């Protein structure tokens, strides 16, 4: 039995199996602690299918399927239906919303099957007493201790706690400078894309892009002009073709009018000569010649009408090409804008993390003598700050900023006993060596 025939005859069974699979996946995610709501920077995978009752097959919508990044406004831009609210919603809620809007937009009798999944979560950040502070890709099932281990754990050297605040400060400052330049690039690009979307004749760059960004602004302005001219040339070329075709239609219409006038004159002449034939003044052959000329004019009329139909079809195709050119350019710019907004949001979050790292490093430079005793996790999650210093291993969510601290006690004279962990400075010297 063919697959299509089997599915056609077993639609209820197919639907039941699909529902069961969806429930199984949902239950598995609940067990893994993956009931997470969507937030900006998350990348969603969207797939759309619909059931073809006529041939018993499941049809995929390739133009709609793909991966889409949730923008800083909490919305995701999807083909055909536009912006969809995504922030603070679950993937099944978004899928249901997309199915409803597609049904209404396309005019379907039944809702299409929409599958929304998280292809990539927004990153999390680790800073503090770790070897490699920074940004990390989120994986389901992540906990604070796992994040601590991934970031390199505590800085230890020969059994002693080693603080490297000067290194952290220099490294973070260098990264911050690079990231600041990247933010300027993204802001300039966003301004150029906004001007393209609005159909502006020039780009208005944000005032914070000062003299240091002059070359950057000039590059984006040149790119804007090049893309604008390319679109204009494409549209002008199509418009010229359309104008030529319209002129041809006008000329053909003129020939129709001339032929119609000639046809009327021949018909009148035939009527006049019929009486002359009856009176024997002219022969019937002369009337036959006039009738043949009238038939030829009618044939020409049909040919001209056929040509007008073809040319008008060409004009319709050119108009469609002009619309498609503008539409494809608009969709390309929208997708680029969405990716730019996501990258900008990520860069701003990252530079905030680097600022925190530099602040901590400066504090450590001012007060370098510590003895580690226990680990404290401080998690900044949205508008909340959570602290765990009782040995617990809390779960980490996408976007969390985890600060790792070795809870410490200061000492002016170094370790009080050999049993205590030795204090070592970043240059490898103990406190006794520098006193």
PDB file of N, CA and C in Angstrom, residues 82-143:
ATOM      1  N   UNK A  82       3.476  38.685   9.369  1.00  0.00           N
ATOM      2  CA  UNK A  82       4.154  39.808  10.017  1.00  0.00           C
ATOM      3  C   UNK A  82       4.586  39.526  11.447  1.00  0.00           C
ATOM      4  N   UNK A  83       4.457  40.524  12.313  1.00  0.00           N
ATOM      5  CA  UNK A  83       4.959  40.429  13.684  1.00  0.00           C
ATOM      6  C   UNK A  83       4.037  39.565  14.543  1.00  0.00           C
ATOM      7  N   UNK A  84       4.661  38.687  15.324  1.00  0.00           N
ATOM      8  CA  UNK A  84       3.929  37.807  16.245  1.00  0.00           C
ATOM      9  C   UNK A  84       4.526  37.988  17.638  1.00  0.00           C
ATOM     10  N   UNK A  85       3.678  38.209  18.628  1.00  0.00           N
ATOM     11  CA  UNK A  85       4.157  38.325  20.009  1.00  0.00           C
ATOM     12  C   UNK A  85       4.777  37.000  20.447  1.00  0.00           C
ATOM     13  N   UNK A  86       5.991  37.059  20.991  1.00  0.00           N
ATOM     14  CA  UNK A  86       6.684  35.834  21.401  1.00  0.00           C
ATOM     15  C   UNK A  86       7.152  35.886  22.855  1.00  0.00           C
ATOM     16  N   UNK A  87       7.534  37.060  23.338  1.00  0.00           N
ATOM     17  CA  UNK A  87       8.095  37.169  24.688  1.00  0.00           C
ATOM     18  C   UNK A  87       7.074  36.722  25.731  1.00  0.00           C
ATOM     19  N   UNK A  88       7.560  35.999  26.734  1.00  0.00           N
ATOM     20  CA  UNK A  88       6.761  35.525  27.876  1.00  0.00           C
ATOM     21  C   UNK A  88       5.698  34.514  27.463  1.00  0.00           C
ATOM     22  N   UNK A  89       5.866  33.917  26.294  1.00  0.00           N
ATOM     23  CA  UNK A  89       4.934  32.887  25.853  1.00  0.00           C
ATOM     24  C   UNK A  89       5.697  31.584  25.635  1.00  0.00           C
ATOM     25  N   UNK A  90       4.973  30.468  25.679  1.00  0.00           N
ATOM     26  CA  UNK A  90       5.596  29.181  25.406  1.00  0.00           C
ATOM     27  C   UNK A  90       5.529  28.897  23.912  1.00  0.00           C
ATOM     28  N   UNK A  91       6.329  27.943  23.461  1.00  0.00           N
ATOM     29  CA  UNK A  91       6.344  27.584  22.042  1.00  0.00           C
ATOM     30  C   UNK A  91       4.973  27.105  21.559  1.00  0.00           C
ATOM     31  N   UNK A  92       4.241  26.249  22.321  1.00  0.00           N
ATOM     32  CA  UNK A  92       2.902  25.842  21.862  1.00  0.00           C
ATOM     33  C   UNK A  92       1.935  27.025  21.743  1.00  0.00           C
ATOM     34  N   UNK A  93       2.031  28.008  22.624  1.00  0.00           N
ATOM     35  CA  UNK A  93       1.152  29.178  22.538  1.00  0.00           C
ATOM     36  C   UNK A  93       1.433  29.964  21.257  1.00  0.00           C
ATOM     37  N   UNK A  94       2.706  30.114  20.924  1.00  0.00           N
ATOM     38  CA  UNK A  94       3.060  30.825  19.690  1.00  0.00           C
ATOM     39  C   UNK A  94       2.564  30.038  18.479  1.00  0.00           C
ATOM     40  N   UNK A  95       2.730  28.703  18.509  1.00  0.00           N
ATOM     41  CA  UNK A  95       2.288  27.866  17.392  1.00  0.00           C
ATOM     42  C   UNK A  95       0.785  28.007  17.165  1.00  0.00           C
ATOM     43  N   UNK A  96       0.005  28.018  18.243  1.00  0.00           N
ATOM     44  CA  UNK A  96      -1.452  28.158  18.120  1.00  0.00           C
ATOM     45  C   UNK A  96      -1.822  29.511  17.526  1.00  0.00           C
ATOM     46  N   UNK A  97      -1.126  30.554  17.971  1.00  0.00           N
ATOM     47  CA  UNK A  97      -1.378  31.897  17.448  1.00  0.00           C
ATOM     48  C   UNK A  97      -1.057  31.968  15.957  1.00  0.00           C
ATOM     49  N   UNK A  98       0.084  31.404  15.548  1.00  0.00           N
ATOM     50  CA  UNK A  98       0.475  31.417  14.144  1.00  0.00           C
ATOM     51  C   UNK A  98      -0.539  30.655  13.295  1.00  0.00           C
ATOM     52  N   UNK A  99      -1.012  29.493  13.793  1.00  0.00           N
ATOM     53  CA  UNK A  99      -1.996  28.701  13.047  1.00  0.00           C
ATOM     54  C   UNK A  99      -3.284  29.495  12.832  1.00  0.00           C
ATOM     55  N   UNK A 100      -3.767  30.168  13.878  1.00  0.00           N
ATOM     56  CA  UNK A 100      -4.995  30.962  13.761  1.00  0.00           C
ATOM     57  C   UNK A 100      -4.831  32.095  12.743  1.00  0.00           C
ATOM     58  N   UNK A 101      -3.694  32.786  12.806  1.00  0.00           N
ATOM     59  CA  UNK A 101      -3.489  33.923  11.918  1.00  0.00           C
ATOM     60  C   UNK A 101      -3.279  33.477  10.470  1.00  0.00           C
ATOM     61  N   UNK A 102      -2.612  32.339  10.264  1.00  0.00           N
ATOM     62  CA  UNK A 102      -2.447  31.819   8.912  1.00  0.00           C
ATOM     63  C   UNK A 102      -3.795  31.418   8.317  1.00  0.00           C
ATOM     64  N   UNK A 103      -4.633  30.777   9.134  1.00  0.00           N
ATOM     65  CA  UNK A 103      -5.952  30.379   8.646  1.00  0.00           C
ATOM     66  C   UNK A 103      -6.765  31.592   8.211  1.00  0.00           C
ATOM     67  N   UNK A 104      -6.711  32.655   9.013  1.00  0.00           N
ATOM     68  CA  UNK A 104      -7.465  33.860   8.683  1.00  0.00           C
ATOM     69  C   UNK A 104      -6.856  34.588   7.483  1.00  0.00           C
ATOM     70  N   UNK A 105      -5.513  34.632   7.417  1.00  0.00           N
ATOM     71  CA  UNK A 105      -4.840  35.378   6.352  1.00  0.00           C
ATOM     72  C   UNK A 105      -5.017  34.714   4.990  1.00  0.00           C
ATOM     73  N   UNK A 106      -4.876  33.381   4.944  1.00  0.00           N
ATOM     74  CA  UNK A 106      -4.922  32.651   3.677  1.00  0.00           C
ATOM     75  C   UNK A 106      -6.348  32.239   3.318  1.00  0.00           C
ATOM     76  N   UNK A 107      -7.240  32.202   4.316  1.00  0.00           N
ATOM     77  CA  UNK A 107      -8.606  31.787   4.058  1.00  0.00           C
ATOM     78  C   UNK A 107      -8.768  30.287   4.003  1.00  0.00           C
ATOM     79  N   UNK A 108      -8.011  29.566   4.844  1.00  0.00           N
ATOM     80  CA  UNK A 108      -8.095  28.111   4.862  1.00  0.00           C
ATOM     81  C   UNK A 108      -9.351  27.652   5.609  1.00  0.00           C
ATOM     82  N   UNK A 109      -9.887  26.510   5.196  1.00  0.00           N
ATOM     83  CA  UNK A 109     -11.039  25.943   5.902  1.00  0.00           C
ATOM     84  C   UNK A 109     -10.593  25.399   7.255  1.00  0.00           C
ATOM     85  N   UNK A 110      -9.482  24.674   7.243  1.00  0.00           N
ATOM     86  CA  UNK A 110      -8.941  24.104   8.489  1.00  0.00           C
ATOM     87  C   UNK A 110      -7.621  24.768   8.823  1.00  0.00           C
ATOM     88  N   UNK A 111      -7.296  24.802  10.098  1.00  0.00           N
ATOM     89  CA  UNK A 111      -6.022  25.382  10.518  1.00  0.00           C
ATOM     90  C   UNK A 111      -4.860  24.514  10.046  1.00  0.00           C
ATOM     91  N   UNK A 112      -3.757  25.130   9.615  1.00  0.00           N
ATOM     92  CA  UNK A 112      -2.570  24.334   9.292  1.00  0.00           C
ATOM     93  C   UNK A 112      -1.903  23.833  10.577  1.00  0.00           C
ATOM     94  N   UNK A 113      -1.069  22.822  10.426  1.00  0.00           N
ATOM     95  CA  UNK A 113      -0.313  22.307  11.564  1.00  0.00           C
ATOM     96  C   UNK A 113       0.970  23.122  11.700  1.00  0.00           C
ATOM     97  N   UNK A 114       1.140  23.783  12.836  1.00  0.00           N
ATOM     98  CA  UNK A 114       2.295  24.645  13.063  1.00  0.00           C
ATOM     99  C   UNK A 114       3.113  24.084  14.225  1.00  0.00           C
ATOM    100  N   UNK A 115       4.402  23.910  13.995  1.00  0.00           N
ATOM    101  CA  UNK A 115       5.319  23.417  15.028  1.00  0.00           C
ATOM    102  C   UNK A 115       6.340  24.514  15.302  1.00  0.00           C
ATOM    103  N   UNK A 116       6.380  24.976  16.538  1.00  0.00           N
ATOM    104  CA  UNK A 116       7.351  25.988  16.949  1.00  0.00           C
ATOM    105  C   UNK A 116       8.260  25.376  18.011  1.00  0.00           C
ATOM    106  N   UNK A 117       9.541  25.493  17.787  1.00  0.00           N
ATOM    107  CA  UNK A 117      10.517  24.960  18.736  1.00  0.00           C
ATOM    108  C   UNK A 117      11.617  25.991  18.945  1.00  0.00           C
ATOM    109  N   UNK A 118      12.335  25.872  20.040  1.00  0.00           N
ATOM    110  CA  UNK A 118      13.461  26.768  20.308  1.00  0.00           C
ATOM    111  C   UNK A 118      14.713  26.139  19.714  1.00  0.00           C
ATOM    112  N   UNK A 119      15.205  26.733  18.630  1.00  0.00           N
ATOM    113  CA  UNK A 119      16.412  26.215  17.985  1.00  0.00           C
ATOM    114  C   UNK A 119      17.671  26.599  18.762  1.00  0.00           C
ATOM    115  N   UNK A 120      17.626  27.778  19.363  1.00  0.00           N
ATOM    116  CA  UNK A 120      18.802  28.251  20.114  1.00  0.00           C
ATOM    117  C   UNK A 120      18.342  29.273  21.158  1.00  0.00           C
ATOM    118  N   UNK A 121      18.656  28.998  22.415  1.00  0.00           N
ATOM    119  CA  UNK A 121      18.302  29.933  23.477  1.00  0.00           C
ATOM    120  C   UNK A 121      19.301  31.089  23.514  1.00  0.00           C
ATOM    121  N   UNK A 122      18.857  32.190  24.079  1.00  0.00           N
ATOM    122  CA  UNK A 122      19.769  33.314  24.294  1.00  0.00           C
ATOM    123  C   UNK A 122      20.867  32.878  25.268  1.00  0.00           C
ATOM    124  N   UNK A 123      22.050  33.470  25.195  1.00  0.00           N
ATOM    125  CA  UNK A 123      23.164  33.002  26.018  1.00  0.00           C
ATOM    126  C   UNK A 123      23.010  33.389  27.487  1.00  0.00           C
ATOM    127  N   UNK A 124      23.831  32.766  28.311  1.00  0.00           N
ATOM    128  CA  UNK A 124      23.939  33.182  29.711  1.00  0.00           C
ATOM    129  C   UNK A 124      25.368  33.681  29.935  1.00  0.00           C
ATOM    130  N   UNK A 125      25.606  34.312  31.068  1.00  0.00           N
ATOM    131  CA  UNK A 125      26.899  34.949  31.319  1.00  0.00           C
ATOM    132  C   UNK A 125      27.418  34.537  32.693  1.00  0.00           C
ATOM    133  N   UNK A 126      28.711  34.314  32.778  1.00  0.00           N
ATOM    134  CA  UNK A 126      29.355  33.966  34.042  1.00  0.00           C
ATOM    135  C   UNK A 126      30.499  34.941  34.278  1.00  0.00           C
ATOM    136  N   UNK A 127      30.576  35.478  35.484  1.00  0.00           N
ATOM    137  CA  UNK A 127      31.683  36.367  35.819  1.00  0.00           C
ATOM    138  C   UNK A 127      32.067  36.127  37.280  1.00  0.00           C
ATOM    139  N   UNK A 128      33.127  36.755  37.688  1.00  0.00           N
ATOM    140  CA  UNK A 128      33.581  36.589  39.061  1.00  0.00           C
ATOM    141  C   UNK A 128      34.788  35.688  39.143  1.00  0.00           C
ATOM    142  N   UNK A 129      34.793  34.800  40.142  1.00  0.00           N
ATOM    143  CA  UNK A 129      35.955  33.956  40.424  1.00  0.00           C
ATOM    144  C   UNK A 129      35.989  32.738  39.509  1.00  0.00           C
ATOM    145  N   UNK A 130      36.179  32.968  38.218  1.00  0.00           N
ATOM    146  CA  UNK A 130      36.311  31.893  37.238  1.00  0.00           C
ATOM    147  C   UNK A 130      37.453  32.251  36.294  1.00  0.00           C
ATOM    148  N   UNK A 131      37.996  31.228  35.640  1.00  0.00           N
ATOM    149  CA  UNK A 131      39.135  31.461  34.746  1.00  0.00           C
ATOM    150  C   UNK A 131      38.729  32.139  33.442  1.00  0.00           C
ATOM    151  N   UNK A 132      37.505  31.854  32.963  1.00  0.00           N
ATOM    152  CA  UNK A 132      37.088  32.343  31.657  1.00  0.00           C
ATOM    153  C   UNK A 132      35.717  33.018  31.750  1.00  0.00           C
ATOM    154  N   UNK A 133      35.652  34.187  32.358  1.00  0.00           N
ATOM    155  CA  UNK A 133      34.357  34.869  32.435  1.00  0.00           C
ATOM    156  C   UNK A 133      33.899  35.313  31.048  1.00  0.00           C
ATOM    157  N   UNK A 134      32.584  35.359  30.885  1.00  0.00           N
ATOM    158  CA  UNK A 134      32.070  35.821  29.599  1.00  0.00           C
ATOM    159  C   UNK A 134      30.742  35.198  29.259  1.00  0.00           C
ATOM    160  N   UNK A 135      30.465  35.117  27.977  1.00  0.00           N
ATOM    161  CA  UNK A 135      29.177  34.653  27.438  1.00  0.00           C
ATOM    162  C   UNK A 135      29.275  33.195  27.026  1.00  0.00           C
ATOM    163  N   UNK A 136      28.210  32.419  27.304  1.00  0.00           N
ATOM    164  CA  UNK A 136      28.203  30.993  26.990  1.00  0.00           C
ATOM    165  C   UNK A 136      26.854  30.598  26.396  1.00  0.00           C
ATOM    166  N   UNK A 137      26.891  29.608  25.507  1.00  0.00           N
ATOM    167  CA  UNK A 137      25.652  29.113  24.892  1.00  0.00           C
ATOM    168  C   UNK A 137      24.864  28.305  25.913  1.00  0.00           C
ATOM    169  N   UNK A 138      23.572  28.592  26.002  1.00  0.00           N
ATOM    170  CA  UNK A 138      22.729  27.892  26.965  1.00  0.00           C
ATOM    171  C   UNK A 138      22.354  26.507  26.443  1.00  0.00           C
ATOM    172  N   UNK A 139      22.417  25.518  27.345  1.00  0.00           N
ATOM    173  CA  UNK A 139      21.966  24.166  27.051  1.00  0.00           C
ATOM    174  C   UNK A 139      20.963  23.753  28.126  1.00  0.00           C
ATOM    175  N   UNK A 140      19.888  23.079  27.747  1.00  0.00           N
ATOM    176  CA  UNK A 140      18.905  22.637  28.747  1.00  0.00           C
ATOM    177  C   UNK A 140      19.547  21.776  29.826  1.00  0.00           C
ATOM    178  N   UNK A 141      19.036  21.900  31.042  1.00  0.00           N
ATOM    179  CA  UNK A 141      19.550  21.135  32.170  1.00  0.00           C
ATOM    180  C   UNK A 141      20.746  21.778  32.853  1.00  0.00           C
ATOM    181  N   UNK A 142      21.058  23.013  32.493  1.00  0.00           N
ATOM    182  CA  UNK A 142      22.222  23.698  33.060  1.00  0.00           C
ATOM    183  C   UNK A 142      21.956  24.102  34.510  1.00  0.00           C
ATOM    184  N   UNK A 143      22.954  23.924  35.377  1.00  0.00           N
ATOM    185  CA  UNK A 143      22.878  24.369  36.768  1.00  0.00           C
ATOM    186  C   UNK A 143      24.041  25.307  37.058  1.00  0.00           C
TER     187      UNK A 143
END
